[in-house]
Coordinates of C-alpha atoms in Angstrom, one line a residue:
M177 CA 0.0 0.0 0.0
V178 CA 1.2 3.5 -0.8
A179 CA 2.0 5.5 2.4
R180 CA 0.5 9.0 2.8
L181 CA 0.5 11.2 5.9
V182 CA -1.5 14.3 5.7
A183 CA -1.9 17.1 8.4
R184 CA -4.1 20.1 8.0
G185 CA -4.2 23.1 10.3
V186 CA -2.4 21.4 13.1
C187 CA -2.1 23.4 16.3
H188 CA -0.7 22.4 19.7
T189 CA -0.7 24.4 23.0
Y190 CA 1.3 23.2 25.9
P191 CA 0.0 23.6 29.6
G192 CA 0.5 27.2 30.6
G193 CA -0.7 28.5 27.2
V194 CA 2.5 28.1 25.2
R195 CA 1.5 27.9 21.6
A196 CA 4.0 25.5 19.9
L197 CA 2.2 25.0 16.6
D198 CA -0.2 27.3 14.9
G199 CA -2.1 26.0 11.8
V200 CA 0.7 23.9 10.1
D201 CA -0.1 21.8 7.0
V202 CA 2.1 18.8 6.1
E203 CA 1.9 16.2 3.3
L204 CA 4.2 13.3 3.2
A205 CA 3.8 10.9 0.2
A206 CA 5.6 7.8 -0.9
G207 CA 9.1 8.3 -2.1
E208 CA 9.7 11.5 -0.2
V209 CA 12.3 12.7 2.3
L210 CA 10.6 15.7 3.7
V211 CA 13.2 17.6 5.9
V212 CA 11.8 20.0 8.5
I213 CA 14.1 22.9 9.6
G214 CA 13.8 25.9 11.7
P215 CA 15.3 27.7 14.7
N216 CA 15.3 26.3 18.3
G217 CA 11.7 26.5 19.6
S218 CA 10.1 26.7 16.2
G219 CA 7.9 23.7 16.8
K220 CA 9.8 21.0 14.8
S221 CA 9.8 18.3 17.5
T222 CA 6.2 19.1 18.6
L223 CA 5.1 18.6 15.0
L224 CA 6.8 15.3 14.7
R225 CA 5.3 14.1 17.9
C226 CA 1.7 15.2 16.8
L227 CA 2.2 13.5 13.4
A228 CA 3.3 10.3 15.2
G229 CA 0.2 10.3 17.5
L230 CA 2.4 10.8 20.6
L231 CA 0.9 14.2 21.3
H232 CA -2.8 15.2 20.8
A233 CA -3.1 18.2 18.5
S234 CA -5.2 21.0 20.0
A235 CA -6.7 21.6 16.6
G236 CA -6.5 20.3 13.0
T237 CA -6.5 16.9 11.5
I238 CA -3.8 14.3 11.0
T239 CA -4.5 11.2 8.8
L240 CA -2.5 8.2 7.8
D241 CA -3.7 6.6 4.5
G242 CA -7.0 8.4 5.1
A243 CA -7.6 7.3 8.8
P244 CA -7.2 9.6 11.7
V245 CA -3.9 8.9 13.4
A246 CA -5.4 9.3 16.8
S247 CA -8.0 6.5 16.1
L248 CA -5.5 3.8 15.1
P249 CA -4.6 1.2 17.6
A250 CA -1.0 1.5 18.7
R251 CA 0.2 -1.7 17.1
Q252 CA -1.5 -0.8 13.8
R253 CA 0.1 2.6 13.9
A254 CA 3.5 1.1 14.7
R255 CA 3.3 -1.3 11.7
A256 CA 2.8 1.8 9.4
M257 CA 5.0 4.4 11.2
A258 CA 8.2 4.3 13.1
V259 CA 9.7 7.1 15.2
V260 CA 13.4 7.7 15.9
P261 CA 13.8 10.1 18.8
Q262 CA 16.7 12.4 19.6
Y263 CA 17.4 10.4 22.7
L264 CA 15.9 7.9 25.2
P265 CA 14.6 9.6 28.4
A266 CA 15.7 6.5 30.3
L267 CA 18.0 3.7 29.1
P268 CA 16.5 0.2 29.2
D269 CA 18.5 -2.4 31.1
L270 CA 18.7 -4.5 27.9
K271 CA 21.2 -6.0 25.5
V272 CA 21.4 -4.0 22.3
V273 CA 20.1 -6.9 20.2
D274 CA 17.1 -7.3 22.5
F275 CA 16.4 -3.5 22.3
V276 CA 16.4 -3.6 18.5
L277 CA 14.3 -6.8 18.7
G278 CA 11.6 -4.8 20.4
G279 CA 11.0 -3.0 17.1
R280 CA 9.4 -6.3 15.8
Y281 CA 6.7 -6.3 18.5
A282 CA 4.1 -4.7 16.2
H283 CA 4.5 -7.5 13.7
A284 CA 4.5 -10.4 16.1
R285 CA 1.8 -13.0 16.2
R286 CA 0.4 -13.8 19.6
F287 CA 2.8 -15.9 21.7
A288 CA 5.3 -15.7 18.9
F289 CA 7.3 -12.6 19.7
G290 CA 11.0 -13.0 19.5
R291 CA 11.0 -16.0 17.1
S292 CA 14.1 -16.8 15.1
E293 CA 12.9 -14.8 12.1
D294 CA 12.5 -11.6 14.2
L295 CA 15.9 -12.1 15.7
A296 CA 17.5 -12.4 12.2
L297 CA 15.7 -9.2 11.1
A298 CA 17.0 -7.4 14.2
R299 CA 20.5 -8.5 13.7
A300 CA 20.3 -7.5 10.0
A301 CA 19.0 -4.1 11.0
L302 CA 22.0 -3.6 13.4
G303 CA 24.3 -4.4 10.4
R304 CA 22.5 -1.9 8.2
A305 CA 23.0 0.8 10.9
D306 CA 26.7 -0.2 11.4
A307 CA 26.0 -1.3 14.9
A308 CA 26.3 -5.0 14.8
Q309 CA 29.5 -5.0 16.9
W310 CA 27.5 -3.8 19.9
A311 CA 24.8 -6.5 19.7
E312 CA 25.8 -8.1 23.0
R313 CA 26.6 -5.0 25.0
T314 CA 24.0 -3.3 27.1
M315 CA 22.4 0.0 26.2
N316 CA 24.0 1.9 29.0
E317 CA 27.5 0.9 27.8
L318 CA 27.1 2.9 24.6
S319 CA 28.1 6.4 23.8
G320 CA 25.5 8.9 22.6
G321 CA 26.4 8.4 19.0
Q322 CA 26.3 4.7 19.3
R323 CA 22.9 4.8 20.9
Q324 CA 21.7 6.9 18.0
R325 CA 22.7 4.2 15.5
V326 CA 20.9 1.6 17.7
L327 CA 17.8 3.7 17.7
F328 CA 18.0 3.8 13.9
A329 CA 18.5 0.1 13.8
R330 CA 15.3 -0.5 15.9
A331 CA 13.3 1.6 13.4
L332 CA 14.8 -0.4 10.5
A333 CA 13.6 -3.6 12.3
Q334 CA 10.2 -2.2 12.7
D335 CA 9.9 -2.2 8.9
A336 CA 7.4 0.7 8.8
R337 CA 6.5 2.4 5.6
L338 CA 6.9 5.9 7.2
V339 CA 9.7 6.8 9.5
L340 CA 9.9 10.1 11.4
F341 CA 13.4 11.1 12.5
D342 CA 14.0 13.7 15.3
E343 CA 17.6 15.0 14.9
P344 CA 19.0 11.7 13.8
T345 CA 22.6 12.9 13.2
S346 CA 23.0 15.2 16.2
S347 CA 25.5 12.8 18.0
L348 CA 27.1 11.3 15.0
D349 CA 30.5 11.9 13.3
P350 CA 30.5 13.2 9.7
E351 CA 30.9 9.6 8.2
H352 CA 27.9 8.3 10.0
Q353 CA 25.9 11.4 9.4
L354 CA 26.2 10.8 5.7
A355 CA 25.5 7.1 6.2
A356 CA 22.4 7.8 8.2
F357 CA 21.0 10.1 5.5
E358 CA 21.9 7.7 2.8
S359 CA 19.9 4.9 4.6
I360 CA 17.0 7.4 5.1
A361 CA 17.0 8.0 1.4
S362 CA 17.0 4.3 0.6
L363 CA 14.1 3.8 3.1
S364 CA 12.1 6.3 1.2
R365 CA 12.4 4.7 -2.2
G366 CA 9.3 3.0 -3.6
Q367 CA 6.3 3.1 -1.2
G368 CA 8.2 4.3 1.8
A369 CA 8.7 7.9 3.0
S370 CA 10.7 9.8 5.7
L371 CA 10.3 13.0 7.6
V372 CA 13.5 14.4 9.1
V373 CA 13.8 17.1 11.7
T374 CA 17.3 18.6 11.6
H375 CA 19.4 21.7 12.0
D376 CA 21.9 20.5 9.4
L377 CA 21.0 22.6 6.3
N378 CA 23.7 21.0 4.2
L379 CA 22.5 17.4 4.8
A380 CA 19.1 18.7 3.9
S381 CA 20.5 20.1 0.7
Q382 CA 22.0 16.8 -0.3
F383 CA 19.1 14.4 0.6
A384 CA 15.8 16.3 0.9
T385 CA 13.1 16.0 -1.8
R386 CA 11.3 18.9 -0.1
I387 CA 12.0 21.2 2.8
L388 CA 9.5 22.6 5.3
L389 CA 10.7 25.7 7.1
L390 CA 9.1 26.4 10.5
A391 CA 9.3 29.6 12.6
D392 CA 7.3 30.5 15.8
G393 CA 5.1 27.4 15.3
K394 CA 4.1 28.3 11.7
A395 CA 5.1 27.0 8.3
V396 CA 7.0 29.9 6.8
A397 CA 7.9 28.2 3.5
T398 CA 7.9 24.8 1.8
G399 CA 9.4 23.7 -1.5
S400 CA 12.5 22.3 -3.2
V401 CA 16.0 22.6 -1.8
S402 CA 16.8 25.5 -4.2
D403 CA 13.5 27.2 -3.3
I404 CA 14.3 27.2 0.5
L405 CA 18.0 27.3 0.9
R406 CA 18.6 30.9 -0.2
P407 CA 19.0 34.2 1.6
S408 CA 15.6 35.7 0.8
V409 CA 13.8 32.7 2.6
L410 CA 16.3 31.9 5.4
E411 CA 17.6 35.3 6.5
P412 CA 14.2 36.6 7.8
V413 CA 14.1 33.5 10.0
Y414 CA 17.7 32.9 11.0
G415 CA 19.0 36.4 10.7
R416 CA 22.2 37.5 8.8
C417 CA 24.4 34.9 10.3
L418 CA 24.7 32.6 7.3
H419 CA 27.0 32.3 4.3
F420 CA 25.5 30.9 1.1
G421 CA 27.3 29.2 -1.7
R422 CA 27.0 26.3 -4.2
I423 CA 28.9 23.1 -4.7
E424 CA 29.3 21.5 -8.2
S425 CA 29.5 17.8 -8.2
G426 CA 28.8 15.2 -10.8
G427 CA 27.3 17.7 -13.1
A428 CA 24.8 18.8 -10.5
S429 CA 24.8 22.0 -8.4
R430 CA 23.7 22.1 -4.8
P431 CA 23.4 25.1 -2.4
F432 CA 25.3 25.0 0.9
V433 CA 24.8 27.2 3.9
L434 CA 27.3 27.8 6.7
P435 CA 27.0 29.7 10.0
W436 CA 29.3 32.7 9.6
S437 CA 30.2 35.4 12.1
G438 CA 30.7 38.1 9.5
G439 CA 33.4 39.6 7.4
P440 CA 34.6 38.8 3.9
V441 CA 34.7 35.2 2.8
Q442 CA 38.0 34.3 1.1

């Protein structure tokens, strides 16, 4: 089945009256890598949690393949959509392979969870995330970057058609940042799709099929990489702290954006 996530007029207000989202529209269709960018506090993570059904939107509608996300049973939602958080609020006292195996729960038949096929898929997912070497270690023995790769492996094991990533490369070195986004792109081919929240504008430039820019809880702009990563769109949101350029590679031209403290660029 072709995956499609649609949100219309999504609002969310936290206790105390803090308005985190204000009428945001999102469409995520098969084959897309939709990258969500914006300053700190712009509503990116709140939007992701609302789309995933982890937060209840104060207003608006969110549907997955035409069905309201909030009405879907948790296991049915998990079979269709996986979430990779920035971090775990508490580390489970589990071996890495068992933690990744938990991603198979939504697919398990009654009394058959943890069967050999699931374990094989969990180990294969660890391999795809370049994390197989830690399979027998416990989660609390891993560094932040290692845990991030294990979280990615668990989402791969879940085998969902849609995957929502919240800052998936924040703890990774450059090699594994690229590897993570290459895997995200491969997940999104065919009938899959990914939504990625990130501050890394240059990874967005390389891998996004579309970019959504948020500011103050509102969707400021959405469009192609070239539509969004330019001064007239980004400077009103981020200020004049960016340097813009282009990289030519393999006959293609892509924009790049660097934080820059001012002065001439040599």
